[in-house]
Short mmCIF file of C-alpha atoms and ligand atoms in Angstrom, two decimals:
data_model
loop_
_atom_site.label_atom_id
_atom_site.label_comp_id
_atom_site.label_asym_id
_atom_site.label_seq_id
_atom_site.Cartn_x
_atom_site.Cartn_y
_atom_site.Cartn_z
CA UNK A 1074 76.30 130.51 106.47
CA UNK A 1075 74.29 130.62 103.16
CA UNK A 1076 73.63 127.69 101.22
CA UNK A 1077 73.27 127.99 97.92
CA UNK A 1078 70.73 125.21 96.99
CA UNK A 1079 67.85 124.01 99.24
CA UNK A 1080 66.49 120.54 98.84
CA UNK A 1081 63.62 121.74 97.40
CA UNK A 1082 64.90 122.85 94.51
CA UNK A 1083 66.47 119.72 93.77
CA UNK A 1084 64.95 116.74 91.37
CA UNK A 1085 64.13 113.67 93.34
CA UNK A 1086 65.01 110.91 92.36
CA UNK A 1087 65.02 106.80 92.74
CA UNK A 1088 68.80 106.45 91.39
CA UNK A 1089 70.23 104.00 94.43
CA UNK A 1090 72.86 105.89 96.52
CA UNK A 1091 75.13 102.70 95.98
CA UNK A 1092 74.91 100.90 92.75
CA UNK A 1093 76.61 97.51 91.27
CA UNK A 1094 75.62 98.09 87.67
CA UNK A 1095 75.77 94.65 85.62
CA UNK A 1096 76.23 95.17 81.64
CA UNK A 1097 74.61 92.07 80.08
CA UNK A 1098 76.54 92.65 76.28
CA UNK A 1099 79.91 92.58 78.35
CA UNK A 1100 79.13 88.73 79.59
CA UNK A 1101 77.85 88.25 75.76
CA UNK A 1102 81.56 89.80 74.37
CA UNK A 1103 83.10 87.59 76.56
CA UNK A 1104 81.34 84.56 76.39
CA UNK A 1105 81.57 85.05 72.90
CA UNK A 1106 85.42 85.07 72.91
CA UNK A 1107 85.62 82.03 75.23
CA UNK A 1108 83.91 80.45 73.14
CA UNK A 1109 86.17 81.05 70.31
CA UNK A 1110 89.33 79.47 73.09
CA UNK A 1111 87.41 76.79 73.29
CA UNK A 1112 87.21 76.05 69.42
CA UNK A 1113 85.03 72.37 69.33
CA UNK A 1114 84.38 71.95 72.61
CA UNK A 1115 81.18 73.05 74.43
CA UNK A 1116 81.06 76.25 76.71
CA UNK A 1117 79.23 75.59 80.09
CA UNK A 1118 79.13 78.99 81.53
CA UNK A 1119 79.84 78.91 85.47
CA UNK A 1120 76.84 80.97 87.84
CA UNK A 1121 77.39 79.81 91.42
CA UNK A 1122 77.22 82.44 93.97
CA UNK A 1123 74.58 84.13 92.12
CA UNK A 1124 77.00 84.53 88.96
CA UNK A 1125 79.75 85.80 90.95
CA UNK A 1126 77.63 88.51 92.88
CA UNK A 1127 76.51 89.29 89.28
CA UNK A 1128 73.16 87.60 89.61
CA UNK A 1129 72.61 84.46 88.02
CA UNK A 1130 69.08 84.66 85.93
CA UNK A 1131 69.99 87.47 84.17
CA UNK A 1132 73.79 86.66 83.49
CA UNK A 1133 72.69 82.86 82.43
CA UNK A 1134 70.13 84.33 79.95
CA UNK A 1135 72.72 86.50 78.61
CA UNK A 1136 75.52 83.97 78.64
CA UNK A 1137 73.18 81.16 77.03
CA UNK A 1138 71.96 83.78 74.36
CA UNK A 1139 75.84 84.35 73.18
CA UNK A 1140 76.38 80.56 73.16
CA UNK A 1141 76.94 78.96 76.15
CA UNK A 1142 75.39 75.37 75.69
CA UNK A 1143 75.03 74.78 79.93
CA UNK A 1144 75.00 76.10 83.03
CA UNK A 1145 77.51 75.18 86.59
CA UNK A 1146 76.15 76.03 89.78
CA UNK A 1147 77.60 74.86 93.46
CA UNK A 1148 74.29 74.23 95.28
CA UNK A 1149 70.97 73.15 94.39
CA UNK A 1150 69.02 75.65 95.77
CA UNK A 1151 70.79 77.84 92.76
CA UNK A 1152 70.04 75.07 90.20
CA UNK A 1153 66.71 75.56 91.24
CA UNK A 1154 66.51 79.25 91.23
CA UNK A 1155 67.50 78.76 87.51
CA UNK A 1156 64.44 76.33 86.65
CA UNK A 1157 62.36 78.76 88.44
CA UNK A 1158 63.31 81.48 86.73
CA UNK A 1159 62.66 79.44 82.79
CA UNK A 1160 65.77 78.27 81.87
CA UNK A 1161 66.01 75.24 80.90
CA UNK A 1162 69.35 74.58 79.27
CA UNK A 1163 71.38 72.10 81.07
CA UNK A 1164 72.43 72.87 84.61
CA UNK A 1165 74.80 71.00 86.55
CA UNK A 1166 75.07 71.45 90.23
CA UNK A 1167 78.56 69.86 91.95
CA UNK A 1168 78.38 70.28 96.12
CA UNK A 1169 75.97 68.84 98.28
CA UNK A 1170 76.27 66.74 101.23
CA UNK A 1171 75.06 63.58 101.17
CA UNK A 1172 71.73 64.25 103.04
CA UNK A 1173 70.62 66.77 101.04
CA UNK A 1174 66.96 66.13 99.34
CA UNK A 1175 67.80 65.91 95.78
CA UNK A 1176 64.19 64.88 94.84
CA UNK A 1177 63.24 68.83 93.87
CA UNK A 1178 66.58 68.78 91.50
CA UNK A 1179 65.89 65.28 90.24
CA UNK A 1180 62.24 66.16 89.02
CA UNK A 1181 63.30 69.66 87.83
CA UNK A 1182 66.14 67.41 85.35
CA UNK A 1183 68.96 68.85 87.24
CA UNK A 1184 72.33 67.36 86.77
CA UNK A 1185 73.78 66.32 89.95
CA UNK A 1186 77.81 66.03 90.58
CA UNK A 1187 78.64 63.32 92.86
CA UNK A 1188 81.82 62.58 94.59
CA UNK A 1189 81.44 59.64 96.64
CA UNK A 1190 79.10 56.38 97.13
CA UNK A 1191 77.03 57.88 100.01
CA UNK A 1192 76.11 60.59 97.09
CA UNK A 1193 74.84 58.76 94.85
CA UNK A 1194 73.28 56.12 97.11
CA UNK A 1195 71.31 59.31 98.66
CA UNK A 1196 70.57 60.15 94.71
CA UNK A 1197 69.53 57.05 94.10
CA UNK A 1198 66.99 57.04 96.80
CA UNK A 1199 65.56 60.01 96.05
CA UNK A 1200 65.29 59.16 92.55
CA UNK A 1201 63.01 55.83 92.96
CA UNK A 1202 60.73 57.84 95.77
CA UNK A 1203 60.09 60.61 93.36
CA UNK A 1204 59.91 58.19 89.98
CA UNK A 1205 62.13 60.18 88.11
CA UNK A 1206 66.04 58.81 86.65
CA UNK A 1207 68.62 60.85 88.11
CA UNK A 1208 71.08 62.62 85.80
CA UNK A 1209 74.35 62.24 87.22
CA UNK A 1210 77.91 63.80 86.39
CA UNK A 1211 80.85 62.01 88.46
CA UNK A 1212 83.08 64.01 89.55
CA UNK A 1213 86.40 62.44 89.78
CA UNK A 1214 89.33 63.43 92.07
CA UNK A 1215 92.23 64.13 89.81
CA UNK A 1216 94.60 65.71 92.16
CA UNK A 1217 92.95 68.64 93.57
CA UNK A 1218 91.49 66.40 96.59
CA UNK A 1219 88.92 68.33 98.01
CA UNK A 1220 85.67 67.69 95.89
CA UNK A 1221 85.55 64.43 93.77
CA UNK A 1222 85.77 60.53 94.45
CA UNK A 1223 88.51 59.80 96.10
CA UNK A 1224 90.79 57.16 94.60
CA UNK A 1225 90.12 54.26 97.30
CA UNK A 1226 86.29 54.30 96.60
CA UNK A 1227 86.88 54.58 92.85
CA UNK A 1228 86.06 50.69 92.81
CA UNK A 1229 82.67 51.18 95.25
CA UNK A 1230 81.53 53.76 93.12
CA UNK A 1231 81.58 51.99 89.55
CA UNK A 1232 79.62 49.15 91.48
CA UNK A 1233 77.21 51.19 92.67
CA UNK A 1234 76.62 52.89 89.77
CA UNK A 1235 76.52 49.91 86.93
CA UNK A 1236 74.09 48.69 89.61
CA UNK A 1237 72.11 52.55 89.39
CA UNK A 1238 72.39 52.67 86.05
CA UNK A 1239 70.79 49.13 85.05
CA UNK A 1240 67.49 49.65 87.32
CA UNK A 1241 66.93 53.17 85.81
CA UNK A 1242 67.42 55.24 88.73
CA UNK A 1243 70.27 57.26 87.18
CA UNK A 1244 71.42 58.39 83.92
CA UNK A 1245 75.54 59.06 83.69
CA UNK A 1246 75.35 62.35 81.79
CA UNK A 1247 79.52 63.31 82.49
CA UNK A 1248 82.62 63.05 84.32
CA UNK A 1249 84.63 65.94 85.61
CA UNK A 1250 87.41 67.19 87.33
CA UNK A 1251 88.66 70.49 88.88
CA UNK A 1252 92.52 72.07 88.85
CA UNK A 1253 94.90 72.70 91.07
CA UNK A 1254 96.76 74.75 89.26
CA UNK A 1255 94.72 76.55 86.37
CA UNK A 1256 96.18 79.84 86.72
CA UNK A 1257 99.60 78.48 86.58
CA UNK A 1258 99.74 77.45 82.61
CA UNK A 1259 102.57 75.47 82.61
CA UNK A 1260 102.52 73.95 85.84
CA UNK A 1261 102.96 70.06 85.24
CA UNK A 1262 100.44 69.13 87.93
CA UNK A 1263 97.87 70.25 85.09
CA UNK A 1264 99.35 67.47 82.69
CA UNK A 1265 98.99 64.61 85.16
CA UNK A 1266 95.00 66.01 86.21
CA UNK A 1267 94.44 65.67 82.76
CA UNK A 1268 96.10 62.62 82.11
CA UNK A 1269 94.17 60.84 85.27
CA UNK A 1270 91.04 62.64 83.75
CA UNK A 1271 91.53 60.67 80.58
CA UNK A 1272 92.49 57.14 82.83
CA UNK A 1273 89.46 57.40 84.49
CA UNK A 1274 87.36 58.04 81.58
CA UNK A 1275 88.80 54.97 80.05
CA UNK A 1276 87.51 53.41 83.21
CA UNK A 1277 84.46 54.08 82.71
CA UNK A 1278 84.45 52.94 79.30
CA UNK A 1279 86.30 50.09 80.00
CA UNK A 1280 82.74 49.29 82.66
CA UNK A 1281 80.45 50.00 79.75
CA UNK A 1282 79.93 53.70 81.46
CA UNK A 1283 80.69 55.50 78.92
CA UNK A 1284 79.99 59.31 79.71
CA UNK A 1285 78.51 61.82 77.32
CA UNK A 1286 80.77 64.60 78.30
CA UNK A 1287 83.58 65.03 80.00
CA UNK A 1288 85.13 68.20 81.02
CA UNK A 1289 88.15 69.67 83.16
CA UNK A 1290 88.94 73.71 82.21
CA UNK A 1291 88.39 76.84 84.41
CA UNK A 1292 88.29 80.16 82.74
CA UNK A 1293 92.47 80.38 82.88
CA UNK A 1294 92.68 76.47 81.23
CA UNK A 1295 90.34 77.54 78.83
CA UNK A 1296 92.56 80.34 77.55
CA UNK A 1297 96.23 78.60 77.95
CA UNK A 1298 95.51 75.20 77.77
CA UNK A 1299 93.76 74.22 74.13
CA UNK A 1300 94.75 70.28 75.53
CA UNK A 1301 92.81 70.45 78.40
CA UNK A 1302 89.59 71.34 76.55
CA UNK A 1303 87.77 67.74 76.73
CA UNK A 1304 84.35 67.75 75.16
CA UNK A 1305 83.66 70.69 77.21
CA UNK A 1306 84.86 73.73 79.17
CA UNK A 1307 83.79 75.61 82.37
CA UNK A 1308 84.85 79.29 82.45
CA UNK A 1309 83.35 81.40 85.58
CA UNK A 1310 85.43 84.09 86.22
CA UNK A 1311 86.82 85.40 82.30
CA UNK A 1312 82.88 85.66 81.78
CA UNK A 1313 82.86 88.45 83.97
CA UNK A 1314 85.22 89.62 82.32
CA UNK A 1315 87.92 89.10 85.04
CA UNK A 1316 91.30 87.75 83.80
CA UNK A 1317 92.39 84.49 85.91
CA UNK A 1318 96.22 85.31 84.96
CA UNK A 1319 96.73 88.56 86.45
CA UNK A 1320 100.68 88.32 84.97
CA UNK A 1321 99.10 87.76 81.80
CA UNK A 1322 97.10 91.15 81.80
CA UNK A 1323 93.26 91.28 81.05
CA UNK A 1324 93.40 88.35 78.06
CA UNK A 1325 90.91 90.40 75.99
CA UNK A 1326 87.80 89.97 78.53
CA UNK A 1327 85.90 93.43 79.86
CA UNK A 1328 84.68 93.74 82.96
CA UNK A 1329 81.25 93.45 83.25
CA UNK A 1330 80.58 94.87 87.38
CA UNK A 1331 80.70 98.85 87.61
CA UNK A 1332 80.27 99.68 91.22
CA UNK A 1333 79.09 103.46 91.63
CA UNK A 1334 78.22 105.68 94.45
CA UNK A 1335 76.53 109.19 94.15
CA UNK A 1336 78.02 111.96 96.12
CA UNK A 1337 76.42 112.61 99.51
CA UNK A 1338 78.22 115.85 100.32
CA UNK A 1339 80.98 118.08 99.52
CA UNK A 1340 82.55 120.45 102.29
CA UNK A 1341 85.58 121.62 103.47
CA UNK A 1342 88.25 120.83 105.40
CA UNK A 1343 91.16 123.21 107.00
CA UNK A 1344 94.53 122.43 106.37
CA UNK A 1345 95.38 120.15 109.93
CA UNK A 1346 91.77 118.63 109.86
CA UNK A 1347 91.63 115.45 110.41
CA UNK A 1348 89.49 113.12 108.52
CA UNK A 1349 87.38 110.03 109.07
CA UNK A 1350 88.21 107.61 112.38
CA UNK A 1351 91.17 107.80 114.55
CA UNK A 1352 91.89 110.78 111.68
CA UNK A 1353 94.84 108.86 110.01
CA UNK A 1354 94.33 111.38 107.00
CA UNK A 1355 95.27 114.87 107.76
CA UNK A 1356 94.78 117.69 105.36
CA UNK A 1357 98.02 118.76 104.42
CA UNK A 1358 96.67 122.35 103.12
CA UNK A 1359 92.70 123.73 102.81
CA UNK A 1360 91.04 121.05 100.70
CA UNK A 1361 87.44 119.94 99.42
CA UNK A 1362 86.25 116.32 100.22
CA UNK A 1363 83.40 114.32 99.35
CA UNK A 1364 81.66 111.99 100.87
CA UNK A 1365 80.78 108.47 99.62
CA UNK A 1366 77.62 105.79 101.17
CA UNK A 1367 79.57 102.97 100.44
CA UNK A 1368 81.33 101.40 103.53
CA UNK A 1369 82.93 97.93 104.69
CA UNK A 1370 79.29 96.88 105.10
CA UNK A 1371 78.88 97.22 101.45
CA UNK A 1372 82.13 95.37 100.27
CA UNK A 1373 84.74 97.93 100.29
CA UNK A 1374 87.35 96.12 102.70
CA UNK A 1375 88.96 98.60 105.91
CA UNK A 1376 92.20 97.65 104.44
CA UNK A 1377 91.79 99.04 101.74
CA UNK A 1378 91.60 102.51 103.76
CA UNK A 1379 93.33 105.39 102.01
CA UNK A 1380 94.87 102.81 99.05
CA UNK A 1381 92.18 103.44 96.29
CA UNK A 1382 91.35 106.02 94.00
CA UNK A 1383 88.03 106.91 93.04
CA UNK A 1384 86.66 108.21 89.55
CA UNK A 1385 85.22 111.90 90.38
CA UNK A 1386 84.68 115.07 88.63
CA UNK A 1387 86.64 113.39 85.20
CA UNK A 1388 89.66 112.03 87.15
CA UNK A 1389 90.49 109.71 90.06
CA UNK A 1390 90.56 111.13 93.60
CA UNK A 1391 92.39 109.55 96.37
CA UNK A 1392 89.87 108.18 99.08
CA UNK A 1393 91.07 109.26 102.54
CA UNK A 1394 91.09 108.13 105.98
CA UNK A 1395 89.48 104.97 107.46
CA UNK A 1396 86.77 103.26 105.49
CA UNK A 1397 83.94 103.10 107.99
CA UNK A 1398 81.20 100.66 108.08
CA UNK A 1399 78.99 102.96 105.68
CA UNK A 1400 80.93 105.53 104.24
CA UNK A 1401 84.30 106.98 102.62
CA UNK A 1402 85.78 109.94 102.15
CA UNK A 1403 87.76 111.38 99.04
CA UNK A 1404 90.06 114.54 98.46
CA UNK A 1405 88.93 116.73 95.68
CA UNK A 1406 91.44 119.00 96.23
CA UNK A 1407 91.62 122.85 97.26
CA UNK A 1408 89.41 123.96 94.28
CA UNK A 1409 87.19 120.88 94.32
CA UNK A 1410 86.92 120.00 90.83
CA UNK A 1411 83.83 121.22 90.08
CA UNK A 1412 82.62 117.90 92.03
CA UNK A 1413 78.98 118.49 93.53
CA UNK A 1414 76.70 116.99 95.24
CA UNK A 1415 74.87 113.91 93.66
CA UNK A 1416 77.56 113.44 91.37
CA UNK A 1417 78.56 109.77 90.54
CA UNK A 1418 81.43 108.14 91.47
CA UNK A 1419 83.01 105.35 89.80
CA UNK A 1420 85.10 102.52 92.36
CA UNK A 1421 85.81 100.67 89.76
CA UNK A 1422 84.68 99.27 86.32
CA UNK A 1423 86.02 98.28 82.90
CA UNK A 1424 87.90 101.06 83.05
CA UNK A 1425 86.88 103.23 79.96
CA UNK A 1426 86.11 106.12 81.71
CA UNK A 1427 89.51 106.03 83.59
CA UNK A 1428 88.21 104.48 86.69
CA UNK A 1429 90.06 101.64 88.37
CA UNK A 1430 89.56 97.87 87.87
CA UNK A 1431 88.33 95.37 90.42
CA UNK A 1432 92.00 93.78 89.95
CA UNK A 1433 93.35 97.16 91.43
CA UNK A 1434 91.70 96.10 94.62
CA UNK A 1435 93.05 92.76 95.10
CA UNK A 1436 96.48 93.81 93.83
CA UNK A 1437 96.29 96.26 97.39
CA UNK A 1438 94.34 93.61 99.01
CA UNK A 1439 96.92 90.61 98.17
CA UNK A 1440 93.90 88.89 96.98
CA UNK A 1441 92.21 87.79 93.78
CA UNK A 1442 89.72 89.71 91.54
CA UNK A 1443 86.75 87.05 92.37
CA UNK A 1444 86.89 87.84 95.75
CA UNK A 1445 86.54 91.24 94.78
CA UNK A 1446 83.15 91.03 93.15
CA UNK A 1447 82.11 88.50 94.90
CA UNK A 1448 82.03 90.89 98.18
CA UNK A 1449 80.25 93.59 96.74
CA UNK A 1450 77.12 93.60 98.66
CA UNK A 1451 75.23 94.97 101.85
CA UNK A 1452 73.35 97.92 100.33
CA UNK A 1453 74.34 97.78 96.92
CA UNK A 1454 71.87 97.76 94.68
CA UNK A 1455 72.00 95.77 91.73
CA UNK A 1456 70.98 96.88 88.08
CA UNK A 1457 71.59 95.80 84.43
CA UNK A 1458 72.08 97.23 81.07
CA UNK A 1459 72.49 95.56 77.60
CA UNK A 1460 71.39 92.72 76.17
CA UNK A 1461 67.80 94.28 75.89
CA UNK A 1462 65.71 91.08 75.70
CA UNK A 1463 68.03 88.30 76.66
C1 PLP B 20 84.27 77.96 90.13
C2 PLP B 20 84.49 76.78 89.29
C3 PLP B 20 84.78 76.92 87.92
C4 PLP B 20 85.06 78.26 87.27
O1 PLP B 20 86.36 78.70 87.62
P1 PLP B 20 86.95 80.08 87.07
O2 PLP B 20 88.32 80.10 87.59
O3 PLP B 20 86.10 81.16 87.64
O4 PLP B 20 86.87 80.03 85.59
C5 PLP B 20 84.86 75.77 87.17
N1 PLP B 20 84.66 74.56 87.73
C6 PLP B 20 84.41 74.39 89.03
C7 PLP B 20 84.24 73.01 89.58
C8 PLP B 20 84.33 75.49 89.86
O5 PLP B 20 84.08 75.30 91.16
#
């Protein structure tokens, strides 16, 4: 056997074998567009789970630069990683349980979602120990009943918080509520969340707590529902350019996650080889494969074994056999395609460069495109483009 290149012949170099590459002016196009759906009312632009598995500092930067007026967040440990980071647009952070020390958020002016009276008796606690008012969001319960105050401490709550509110330890900054059925447009349960939305507002009012802001719509309200807008809206998953309606095609956004692998090797296989575990691929004739460091490990499910196509050589290869906990393998075909070693490899992308789409995946998967990105991970190394300065 000869080989015709040696390692030392070849350039070094730093490039990550596995790479989720993040383009910054994407979120900008699409935060820019969302913010044309939502026409008066404010965009707050959604960065729990580190922006999707996008990472949050750099996506909020990006997304506040375009015109995002606020920032959503699940925990406060991400609220925090925000202030720490600089930004200090408003942030709003919605699940916590009731123990949770709030002081750190409360002196770092992070808005704090609350759903029940334990909540915000915890908040106000913290608040007097650390001598700071708390700025509080309620979140009400309109129907989706899993976060939010729940109708039959509706009454303890507004007690508790006229009470809050006239010593100074809070400040009611908003009310909000969450759908059930946002990526079903015309499904009347959206009607009646927003018509309790607007009840309980009037509630409020009606108590002399008037909130600032109120707000209700998820990436797929923002788009189809101009009546659900409220003074405010709360897209996560369009801003990565991710469509919410799959039915409804990719609404205009562009994806903003590229996942690429280089090209580890490229060899042969006979015709009756088989490849990969348990060898559910066999070669059907003499073919060239290539080898991929990107496994389950890294986010690319088992089941997806043998049902994606990868961008190679200028055109999409079928990956083969089992995915294994590092690693996949693709057919190149008898002549190979020119494909060499080192060569990049697109999973998927926004698609201009013919590679698949994250959607692609779920559609095999039976799953949704945020669970998609949001499992990209183990070695994966993370980089950005665009949006030089943001
Ligand atoms: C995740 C989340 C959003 C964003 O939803 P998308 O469907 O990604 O637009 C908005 N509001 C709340 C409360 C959420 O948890």
């Amino acid at each position: 056997m000869t080989t015709t290149r040696r390692t030392s012949q070849l350039a070094r170099t730093d490039q990550p074998q596995a790479e989720a590459v993040i383009d910054l002016d994407a979120v900008a196009e699409n935060v820019r567009a969302l913010r044309e759906h939502a026409g008066p009312a404010a965009v707050m632009a959604v960065v729990k789970a580190d922006a999707y598995n996008h990472g949050a500092v750099p996506v909020a930067r990006a997304a506040l630069a375009a015109g995002a007026r606020e920032l959503g967040v699940t925990t406060l440990d991400e609220a925090l990683e925000l202030r720490a980071a600089g930004i200090e647009a408003p942030i709003l952070s919605w699940l916590h349980t009731a123990d949770a020390n709030f002081g750190p958020a409360i002196e770092a002016g992070v808005e704090l979602g609350l759903s029940s009276p334990r909540h915000l008796a915890s908040v106000v606690e913290a608040a007097r120990r650390v001598g700071v008012t708390a700025t509080v969001t309620i979140k009400v319960d309109t129907g989706l009943h899993r976060n939010g105050v729940a109708v039959d401490e509706w009454d303890d709550m507004m007690r508790d918080l006229g009470r809050a509110r006239a010593e100074g330890s809070v400040r009611l900054r908003g009310a909000f509520s969450h759908l059930a059925h946002g990526d079903e447009p015309d499904h009347p349960g959206n009607t009646e969340q927003r018509d309790r939305l607007t009840e309980a507002v009037a509630d409020l009012r009606r108590r002399s707590l008037t909130p600032e802001v109120v707000h209700l719509a998820n990436s797929a309200a923002t788009v189809t529902r101009p009546d659900l807008r409220f003074d405010m809206v709360r897209p996560g998953i369009a801003m990565y350019g991710l469509t919410p309606i799959p039915e409804r095609g990719d609404m205009g956004f562009r994806p903003v996650m590229t996942v690429r692998a280089r090209v580890v090797l490229v060899k042969k296989v006979e015709a009756g080889g088989g490849v990969s575990y348990g060898h559910t691929w066999i070669a059907p004739e003499d073919t060239t494969v290539a080898l991929l460091p990107m496994g389950y490990a890294d986010g690319i499910r088992r089941n997806l074994s043998g049902r994606i196509e990868v961008q190679l050589g200028g055109r999409r290869c079928p990956q083969i056999g089992r995915v294994c906990m590092d690693q996949v393998v693709v057919d190149l075909g008898p002549e190979g395609g020119g494909v060499e070693e080192g060569d990049e490899a697109l999973f998927f992308g926004d698609g201009r460069r013919g590679e698949p789409l994250a959607q692609e995946w779920a559609d095999e998967l039976g799953t949704i495109n945020y669970e998609i990105v949001t499992g990209i991970g183990g070695r994966t190394v993370r980089s950005y483009v665009g949006a030089k300065g943001a």
